[in-house]
Amino acid sequence: MVEKTLSLVKPDGVAGNHIGEILNLYEKEGLKIVALKMIKINKEFARQHYIDLKDKPFYQELVDFISSGPLVAMILEGEDAVNTVRRVNGATDPKEAAEGTIRNKYAKGKTDNTVHGSDSVEHAKREISMWFPEYLDSYLS
Ligand code: IDP
Ligand code: MG
């Protein structure tokens, strides 16, 4: 199935100069970058993005981190895009991330783990509509 998914290069990935390498890894997997922007989000937007994790002990730390500096948001499109991005990103904890994955290469910690990828097609739709409302009509129709 051709799908769309949302990926973020988190503030640590931007600060570490890894944007180009990360885009390259996605493109080499055959994923198409169909929307792309750099922004710094506020805490309210961060809380909404991670609303499903609101009861986790690390929620506040996560909200503070993801809103701490500029990040790169993109919509990626391709066959099995949701799972492809999550495979290329690697496990949440960089210590458990497989060799060659983005988190294995660049992530320093469990919170500052360099990238985000939507975890399902349903969540991807929600996240794309949040992060790219300006593309909603053309990309989700
Ligand atoms: P995912 O990004 O691999 O889908 P989730 O469980 O959805 O992982 O968690 C969202 C984000 O919250 C992670 O990418 C990471 O930044 C942060 N996070 C997850 N688990 C922990 C933890 O145990 N401690 C601190 N931060 C965490
Ligand atoms: Mg997740």
Coordinates of N, CA and C and ligand atoms in Angstrom, one line a residue:
M1 N 0.8 -1.2 0.0 CA 0.0 0.0 0.0 C 0.9 1.3 0.0
V2 N 0.6 2.2 -0.9 CA 1.3 3.5 -0.9 C 0.6 4.3 0.2
E3 N 1.5 4.8 1.2 CA 1.0 5.5 2.3 C 1.7 6.8 2.4
K4 N 1.2 7.7 3.3 CA 2.0 8.9 3.7 C 2.2 8.8 5.2
T5 N 3.3 9.3 5.7 CA 3.6 9.3 7.1 C 4.3 10.6 7.4
L6 N 4.3 10.9 8.7 CA 5.0 12.1 9.2 C 6.3 11.7 9.9
S7 N 7.4 12.4 9.4 CA 8.7 12.2 10.1 C 9.1 13.6 10.6
L8 N 9.8 13.6 11.7 CA 10.5 14.8 12.3 C 11.9 14.5 12.4
V9 N 12.8 15.5 12.0 CA 14.2 15.5 12.5 C 14.1 16.4 13.8
K10 N 14.3 15.8 14.9 CA 14.1 16.5 16.2 C 15.2 17.5 16.4
P11 N 15.0 18.3 17.4 CA 16.0 19.4 17.7 C 17.5 18.9 17.8
D12 N 17.7 17.8 18.4 CA 19.1 17.3 18.5 C 19.6 16.9 17.1
G13 N 18.8 16.4 16.2 CA 19.2 16.0 14.9 C 19.6 17.3 14.0
V14 N 18.8 18.3 14.2 CA 19.1 19.6 13.6 C 20.4 20.2 14.1
A15 N 20.5 20.3 15.4 CA 21.7 20.9 16.1 C 22.9 20.1 15.7
G16 N 22.8 18.8 15.5 CA 24.0 17.9 15.2 C 24.3 17.9 13.7
N17 N 23.6 18.7 12.9 CA 23.9 18.8 11.5 C 23.6 17.5 10.7
H18 N 22.6 16.8 11.1 CA 22.2 15.5 10.5 C 21.1 15.5 9.5
I19 N 20.5 16.7 9.3 CA 19.3 16.8 8.4 C 19.6 16.2 7.0
G20 N 20.7 16.5 6.4 CA 20.9 16.0 5.0 C 21.1 14.5 5.0
E21 N 21.8 14.0 6.0 CA 22.0 12.6 6.0 C 20.7 11.8 6.2
I22 N 19.9 12.4 7.1 CA 18.6 11.7 7.4 C 17.7 11.7 6.2
L23 N 17.6 12.9 5.5 CA 16.8 12.9 4.3 C 17.3 11.9 3.2
N24 N 18.6 11.8 3.1 CA 19.2 10.9 2.2 C 18.9 9.5 2.5
L25 N 18.9 9.1 3.8 CA 18.5 7.7 4.2 C 17.1 7.4 3.8
Y26 N 16.2 8.4 4.0 CA 14.8 8.1 3.6 C 14.7 8.0 2.1
E27 N 15.3 8.9 1.4 CA 15.2 8.9 -0.1 C 15.8 7.6 -0.7
K28 N 16.9 7.1 -0.1 CA 17.5 5.9 -0.5 C 16.6 4.7 -0.3
E29 N 15.7 4.8 0.6 CA 14.7 3.7 0.8 C 13.5 3.8 -0.2
G30 N 13.6 4.8 -1.1 CA 12.6 5.0 -2.1 C 11.4 5.8 -1.7
L31 N 11.5 6.4 -0.5 CA 10.4 7.3 0.0 C 10.5 8.7 -0.7
K32 N 9.4 9.2 -1.0 CA 9.3 10.6 -1.6 C 9.0 11.6 -0.5
I33 N 9.8 12.7 -0.5 CA 9.5 13.8 0.4 C 8.5 14.6 -0.4
V34 N 7.3 14.6 0.2 CA 6.2 15.4 -0.5 C 5.8 16.7 0.2
A35 N 6.4 16.9 1.4 CA 6.2 18.2 2.0 C 7.4 18.3 3.0
L36 N 7.8 19.5 3.3 CA 9.0 19.7 4.1 C 9.1 21.1 4.7
K37 N 9.4 21.3 6.0 CA 9.6 22.6 6.5 C 10.4 22.5 7.8
M38 N 11.1 23.6 8.1 CA 11.7 23.8 9.4 C 11.0 24.8 10.3
I39 N 10.6 24.3 11.5 CA 9.9 25.2 12.4 C 10.3 24.9 13.8
K40 N 10.0 25.9 14.7 CA 10.2 25.7 16.2 C 8.8 25.7 16.7
I41 N 8.4 24.6 17.4 CA 7.0 24.5 17.9 C 6.9 25.0 19.3
N42 N 5.7 25.5 19.7 CA 5.5 25.9 21.1 C 5.1 24.7 21.9
K43 N 5.0 24.9 23.3 CA 4.7 23.8 24.2 C 3.3 23.2 24.0
E44 N 2.4 24.1 23.7 CA 1.0 23.6 23.5 C 0.9 22.6 22.3
F45 N 1.6 23.0 21.2 CA 1.6 22.1 20.0 C 2.4 20.8 20.4
A46 N 3.5 20.9 21.1 CA 4.2 19.7 21.5 C 3.3 18.8 22.4
R47 N 2.6 19.4 23.3 CA 1.7 18.6 24.1 C 0.6 17.9 23.3
Q48 N 0.1 18.6 22.2 CA -0.9 17.9 21.3 C -0.3 16.8 20.5
H49 N 1.0 17.1 20.0 CA 1.6 16.0 19.2 C 1.8 14.7 20.0
Y50 N 2.2 14.9 21.3 CA 2.4 13.7 22.1 C 1.3 13.4 23.1
I51 N 0.1 13.8 22.8 CA -1.0 13.7 23.7 C -1.2 12.3 24.2
D52 N -1.0 11.3 23.4 CA -1.2 9.9 23.8 C -0.2 9.5 24.9
L53 N 0.8 10.3 25.1 CA 1.8 9.9 26.2 C 1.7 10.8 27.4
K54 N 0.5 11.5 27.5 CA 0.4 12.5 28.6 C 0.5 12.0 30.0
D55 N 0.3 10.7 30.2 CA 0.4 10.1 31.5 C 1.7 9.5 31.8
K56 N 2.6 9.5 30.9 CA 4.0 9.0 31.1 C 4.8 9.9 31.9
P57 N 5.7 9.3 32.7 CA 6.5 10.2 33.6 C 7.5 11.1 32.9
F58 N 7.8 10.8 31.6 CA 8.7 11.6 30.8 C 8.0 12.6 30.0
Y59 N 6.7 12.8 30.1 CA 5.9 13.6 29.2 C 6.4 15.1 29.2
Q60 N 6.6 15.7 30.4 CA 7.0 17.1 30.5 C 8.4 17.2 29.8
E61 N 9.3 16.3 30.1 CA 10.7 16.4 29.6 C 10.6 16.3 28.1
L62 N 9.7 15.4 27.5 CA 9.6 15.3 26.1 C 9.0 16.5 25.4
V63 N 8.0 17.1 26.1 CA 7.4 18.4 25.6 C 8.5 19.5 25.6
D64 N 9.3 19.6 26.6 CA 10.3 20.6 26.7 C 11.4 20.4 25.6
F65 N 11.7 19.1 25.4 CA 12.8 18.8 24.4 C 12.3 19.1 23.0
I66 N 11.1 18.7 22.6 CA 10.7 18.8 21.2 C 10.4 20.2 20.9
S67 N 10.2 21.1 21.9 CA 9.9 22.5 21.6 C 11.2 23.4 21.9
S68 N 12.3 22.7 22.1 CA 13.5 23.5 22.6 C 14.3 24.2 21.4
G69 N 14.0 23.8 20.2 CA 14.8 24.4 19.1 C 14.1 24.0 17.8
P70 N 14.7 24.5 16.7 CA 14.1 24.2 15.4 C 14.1 22.7 15.1
L71 N 13.1 22.3 14.4 CA 13.1 20.9 13.9 C 12.6 20.9 12.5
V72 N 12.8 19.7 11.8 CA 12.4 19.6 10.4 C 11.2 18.6 10.4
A73 N 10.1 19.1 9.8 CA 8.9 18.2 9.7 C 8.7 17.9 8.2
M74 N 8.4 16.6 7.9 CA 8.2 16.3 6.5 C 7.1 15.2 6.4
I75 N 6.4 15.2 5.3 CA 5.5 14.1 4.9 C 6.3 13.2 3.9
L76 N 6.4 11.9 4.2 CA 7.0 11.0 3.3 C 6.0 10.1 2.7
E77 N 6.1 9.8 1.4 CA 5.2 8.9 0.8 C 5.9 7.8 0.1
G78 N 5.2 6.6 0.2 CA 5.8 5.4 -0.5 C 5.1 4.2 -0.1
E79 N 5.5 3.0 -0.7 CA 5.0 1.7 -0.3 C 5.4 1.5 1.2
D80 N 4.3 1.1 2.0 CA 4.6 0.8 3.4 C 5.3 1.9 4.2
A81 N 5.0 3.1 3.8 CA 5.8 4.3 4.4 C 5.9 4.3 5.9
V82 N 4.8 4.0 6.6 CA 4.8 4.1 8.0 C 5.9 3.2 8.6
N83 N 5.8 1.9 8.2 CA 6.8 0.9 8.7 C 8.2 1.1 8.2
T84 N 8.3 1.6 7.0 CA 9.6 1.9 6.4 C 10.4 2.9 7.2
V85 N 9.7 4.0 7.5 CA 10.3 5.1 8.3 C 10.7 4.6 9.7
R86 N 9.8 3.8 10.3 CA 10.1 3.3 11.7 C 11.3 2.4 11.7
R87 N 11.4 1.6 10.6 CA 12.6 0.7 10.5 C 13.9 1.5 10.3
V88 N 13.8 2.5 9.4 CA 15.0 3.3 9.2 C 15.4 4.1 10.5
N89 N 14.3 4.6 11.2 CA 14.6 5.3 12.4 C 15.3 4.5 13.5
G90 N 14.8 3.2 13.6 CA 15.4 2.3 14.6 C 14.6 2.4 16.0
A91 N 15.0 1.6 16.9 CA 14.2 1.5 18.2 C 14.3 2.8 18.9
T92 N 13.2 3.0 19.7 CA 13.1 4.3 20.5 C 14.4 4.6 21.3
D93 N 14.8 3.6 22.0 CA 16.1 3.7 22.9 C 17.3 3.4 22.0
P94 N 18.1 4.4 21.7 CA 19.2 4.3 20.8 C 20.2 3.1 21.2
K95 N 20.2 2.7 22.5 CA 21.0 1.6 22.9 C 20.5 0.3 22.3
E96 N 19.2 0.3 21.9 CA 18.6 -0.9 21.3 C 18.4 -0.8 19.8
A97 N 18.8 0.3 19.2 CA 18.5 0.6 17.8 C 19.6 -0.2 17.0
A98 N 19.0 -0.9 15.9 CA 19.9 -1.8 15.1 C 20.9 -0.9 14.4
E99 N 22.0 -1.6 14.1 CA 23.1 -1.0 13.3 C 22.7 -0.4 12.0
G100 N 23.1 0.8 11.8 CA 22.8 1.5 10.5 C 21.5 2.3 10.6
T101 N 20.7 2.2 11.6 CA 19.5 3.0 11.8 C 19.9 4.4 12.2
I102 N 19.0 5.3 12.0 CA 19.3 6.7 12.3 C 19.6 6.9 13.8
R103 N 18.8 6.3 14.6 CA 18.9 6.4 16.1 C 20.2 5.7 16.5
N104 N 20.6 4.6 15.9 CA 21.9 4.0 16.2 C 23.0 4.9 15.9
K105 N 22.9 5.6 14.8 CA 24.0 6.5 14.3 C 24.1 7.8 15.1
Y106 N 23.0 8.4 15.4 CA 23.1 9.8 15.9 C 22.5 10.0 17.2
A107 N 21.6 9.2 17.7 CA 20.8 9.5 18.9 C 21.7 9.4 20.2
K108 N 21.5 10.3 21.1 CA 22.3 10.3 22.3 C 21.5 9.8 23.5
G109 N 20.2 9.9 23.5 CA 19.4 9.5 24.6 C 18.0 9.0 24.3
K110 N 17.3 8.6 25.3 CA 16.0 8.0 25.1 C 15.0 9.1 24.7
T111 N 15.2 10.3 25.2 CA 14.3 11.4 24.8 C 14.8 12.1 23.6
D112 N 16.1 12.5 23.6 CA 16.7 13.1 22.4 C 17.2 12.1 21.4
N113 N 16.2 11.5 20.8 CA 16.5 10.3 19.9 C 16.4 10.6 18.4
T114 N 16.6 11.9 18.1 CA 16.9 12.4 16.7 C 15.7 12.4 15.7
V115 N 14.8 11.4 15.7 CA 13.8 11.4 14.7 C 12.4 10.9 15.3
H116 N 11.4 11.2 14.6 CA 10.0 10.7 14.9 C 9.5 10.1 13.7
G117 N 8.7 9.1 13.8 CA 7.9 8.6 12.7 C 6.5 8.1 13.2
S118 N 5.5 8.5 12.5 CA 4.1 8.1 12.9 C 4.1 6.6 13.1
D119 N 3.2 6.1 14.1 CA 3.2 4.7 14.3 C 2.1 3.9 13.7
S120 N 1.2 4.5 12.9 CA 0.2 3.9 12.2 C -0.3 4.8 11.1
V121 N -1.0 4.3 10.1 CA -1.6 5.1 9.1 C -2.6 6.1 9.7
E122 N -3.4 5.6 10.7 CA -4.4 6.5 11.3 C -3.7 7.6 12.0
H123 N -2.7 7.3 12.8 CA -1.9 8.4 13.5 C -1.2 9.3 12.5
A124 N -0.7 8.8 11.4 CA -0.1 9.6 10.4 C -1.0 10.6 9.9
K125 N -2.3 10.2 9.6 CA -3.3 11.2 9.1 C -3.5 12.3 10.1
R126 N -3.6 11.9 11.4 CA -3.8 13.0 12.4 C -2.6 13.9 12.5
E127 N -1.4 13.3 12.5 CA -0.2 14.1 12.6 C 0.0 15.0 11.4
I128 N -0.3 14.5 10.2 CA -0.1 15.3 8.9 C -1.1 16.5 9.0
S129 N -2.3 16.2 9.5 CA -3.3 17.3 9.5 C -2.9 18.4 10.5
M130 N -2.2 18.0 11.6 CA -1.7 18.9 12.6 C -0.5 19.7 12.1
W131 N 0.5 19.0 11.5 CA 1.8 19.6 11.1 C 1.7 20.3 9.7
F132 N 0.8 19.9 8.9 CA 0.7 20.5 7.5 C -0.7 20.8 7.2
P133 N -1.4 21.6 8.0 CA -2.8 21.9 7.7 C -2.9 22.6 6.3
E134 N -1.9 23.3 5.9 CA -1.9 24.0 4.6 C -2.0 23.0 3.4
Y135 N -1.6 21.7 3.6 CA -1.6 20.7 2.5 C -2.7 19.8 2.6
L136 N -3.6 20.0 3.7 CA -4.6 19.0 4.0 C -5.4 18.6 2.8
D137 N -5.9 19.5 2.0 CA -6.8 19.2 0.9 C -6.1 18.4 -0.1
S138 N -4.9 18.9 -0.5 CA -4.3 18.3 -1.7 C -3.7 16.9 -1.3
Y139 N -3.2 16.8 0.0 CA -2.5 15.5 0.3 C -3.3 14.4 0.9
L140 N -4.4 14.8 1.5 CA -5.2 13.7 2.2 C -6.5 13.4 1.4
S141 N -6.7 14.0 0.3 CA -7.9 13.7 -0.5 C -7.8 12.4 -1.3
Ligands
IDP1 P1 8.7 6.3 19.2 O1 9.2 7.7 18.9 O2 9.8 5.3 18.9 O3 7.4 6.0 18.5 P2 7.2 6.5 21.7 O4 7.0 5.4 22.7 O5 6.0 6.9 20.8 O6 8.5 6.1 20.8 O7 7.7 7.8 22.5 C1 7.7 9.0 21.9 C2 9.0 9.7 22.2 O8 9.0 9.9 23.6 C3 10.3 8.9 21.9 O9 10.7 9.0 20.6 C4 11.3 9.6 22.9 O10 11.7 10.9 22.4 C5 10.4 9.8 24.1 N1 10.5 8.6 25.0 C6 9.9 7.4 24.9 N2 10.2 6.6 25.9 C7 10.9 7.3 26.8 C8 11.5 7.1 28.0 O11 11.4 6.0 28.6 N3 12.2 8.1 28.6 C9 12.4 9.3 28.0 N4 11.8 9.6 26.8 C10 11.1 8.6 26.2
MG2 MG 5.5 6.8 18.8

